[in-house]
Each structure stands twice: as C-alpha cells, then as structure tokens.
XYZ file of C-alpha atoms in Angstrom:
130
model
C 12.268 -3.186 48.013
C 12.552 -5.217 44.807
C 8.999 -4.193 43.967
C 10.053 -0.511 44.013
C 13.170 -1.211 41.961
C 11.093 -3.073 39.390
C 8.620 -0.189 39.249
C 11.439 2.357 38.883
C 13.058 0.308 36.098
C 9.716 0.016 34.278
C 9.211 3.790 34.478
C 12.692 4.440 33.099
C 12.126 2.053 30.191
C 8.757 3.634 29.421
C 10.332 7.098 29.395
C 13.056 5.935 27.019
C 10.479 4.383 24.699
C 8.592 7.662 24.313
C 11.649 9.809 23.640
C 12.890 8.870 20.216
C 14.901 10.626 17.608
C 12.941 11.856 14.587
C 13.250 9.225 11.855
C 13.501 11.848 9.103
C 14.690 15.423 8.803
C 11.855 17.919 8.172
C 12.383 19.369 4.714
C 10.853 20.633 1.493
C 12.390 18.832 -1.477
C 12.122 19.176 -5.235
C 12.768 15.942 -7.106
C 13.115 15.000 -10.760
C 11.642 11.726 -12.090
C 13.768 8.710 -11.064
C 15.639 10.782 -8.453
C 16.259 9.473 -4.928
C 17.073 11.734 -1.967
C 18.010 10.806 1.600
C 15.522 11.821 4.300
C 17.544 10.500 7.209
C 20.335 8.073 7.993
C 18.532 4.981 6.700
C 15.515 6.401 4.847
C 15.238 7.802 1.333
C 12.470 8.985 -0.978
C 12.355 8.108 -4.673
C 10.180 10.021 -7.146
C 9.316 7.314 -9.658
C 7.180 9.097 -12.235
C 4.137 11.252 -12.887
C 1.150 9.947 -14.796
C -0.519 12.833 -16.613
C -4.015 11.981 -17.854
C -5.074 15.593 -18.412
C -6.954 16.380 -21.581
C -4.565 17.528 -24.342
C -4.917 21.208 -25.210
C -6.012 20.496 -28.784
C -8.674 17.889 -27.903
C -12.198 17.756 -26.489
C -12.607 15.506 -23.493
C -15.460 14.573 -21.176
C -13.044 14.264 -18.249
C -10.397 16.857 -17.385
C -7.939 14.237 -16.101
C -5.287 14.643 -13.434
C -1.614 14.250 -12.604
C -0.687 11.458 -10.192
C 2.813 11.455 -8.709
C 4.284 8.041 -7.802
C 6.898 7.667 -5.053
C 8.653 4.952 -3.079
C 9.770 5.431 0.503
C 12.848 3.232 0.977
C 13.911 2.083 4.427
C 16.568 -0.228 5.768
C 14.339 -3.319 5.749
C 11.345 -2.414 3.578
C 9.992 -0.043 0.971
C 6.564 1.574 0.739
C 5.158 2.806 -2.598
C 2.557 5.590 -2.538
C 0.884 8.209 -4.742
C 0.050 11.889 -4.315
C -2.265 14.104 -6.354
C -4.367 17.249 -5.968
C -7.254 15.280 -4.418
C -4.971 13.231 -2.102
C -2.037 15.537 -1.350
C -1.035 13.942 1.977
C 0.516 10.567 2.809
C 1.101 9.320 6.361
C 3.506 6.403 6.215
C 2.663 3.068 7.746
C 6.282 1.918 7.881
C 7.531 5.056 9.671
C 4.880 6.064 12.150
C 4.788 9.819 12.573
C 6.168 10.755 9.139
C 3.975 12.774 6.768
C 4.687 13.611 3.122
C 2.653 16.407 1.515
C 2.468 17.448 -2.125
C 3.770 21.017 -2.295
C 3.865 21.468 -6.083
C 1.564 24.327 -7.001
C 2.156 24.793 -10.721
C 1.496 21.722 -12.851
C 3.431 21.375 -16.095
C 1.848 22.756 -19.274
C -0.851 20.629 -20.859
C 0.529 18.574 -23.737
C -0.782 18.367 -27.308
C -2.430 15.226 -28.696
C 0.054 12.421 -29.514
C 2.819 14.001 -27.451
C 4.347 12.359 -24.435
C 4.010 14.529 -21.349
C 7.389 16.066 -20.561
C 9.128 14.930 -17.386
C 8.641 17.470 -14.677
C 9.836 18.025 -11.127
C 7.645 17.694 -8.062
C 7.996 19.392 -4.688
C 7.043 17.656 -1.435
C 7.235 18.574 2.241
C 8.344 15.964 4.762
C 7.469 16.405 8.433
C 7.429 14.436 11.658
C 3.936 14.547 13.147
C-alpha cells in the first residue's frame, strides 16, 4: 500500500514540476538606450547601448560595419548580459530556460558622417516563452 502511495505522490510532484507559470510576459517592446522595462514580476530587460561601426557616409571603407545592440537581462538573483545584431538576431537565455529574445528592429538609424557620434536610437525586441 505504501508503495502505491509513494508512486502516486511521485507522479503528482512530477506533474507539478512540468506545469509552471511563464517566467515572462510575451511582448514586443521598443526601448531607448539606458531604459529598463519589466518583463515579469521579478525579471527586467535593460537596453544598455548600441555600438555602430558602420562606415560613415562620407568615407571609403573596406568593411561595411554593423550595429550591435547590448542588453542585460536582470533577474532576482542574477543578471545576464547579451548582444543582438543582424547576424545574431536571437538570444535564448541561460538563466531563464525557455525565454527567447529576438531583434525586431527593421530600420537601422541613418549612417553618420565622419567625426560624428552616432545618435542614440531605439531598438525593438520580441520576447517569447519557447
């Protein structure tokens, strides 16, 4: 009898372990540099900065360059920095298994002129539970 009760209890615990609440709310967000937005009760996403190494419009370059967007996923006990760009538009978090962040920005900011700082620009990302 106790064997069956133990088996039943193990099955109940296993079922509870597989049914969990989504750690983040699915959303598409547009963030400004240095902006932090909540993704759930204890999780937030911070858009740190964009590094724009594209060739200035009034220069000749041997490499076209790219824009790399830097983020930090902030949880209750840890944070996880990551980057997104056109070549690597998807990030699957290690800290929050099952959460995917995808670069959704389609229009990059205008190319700057030589000796100009690139202007700060927003970025759009999609957050989903996978």
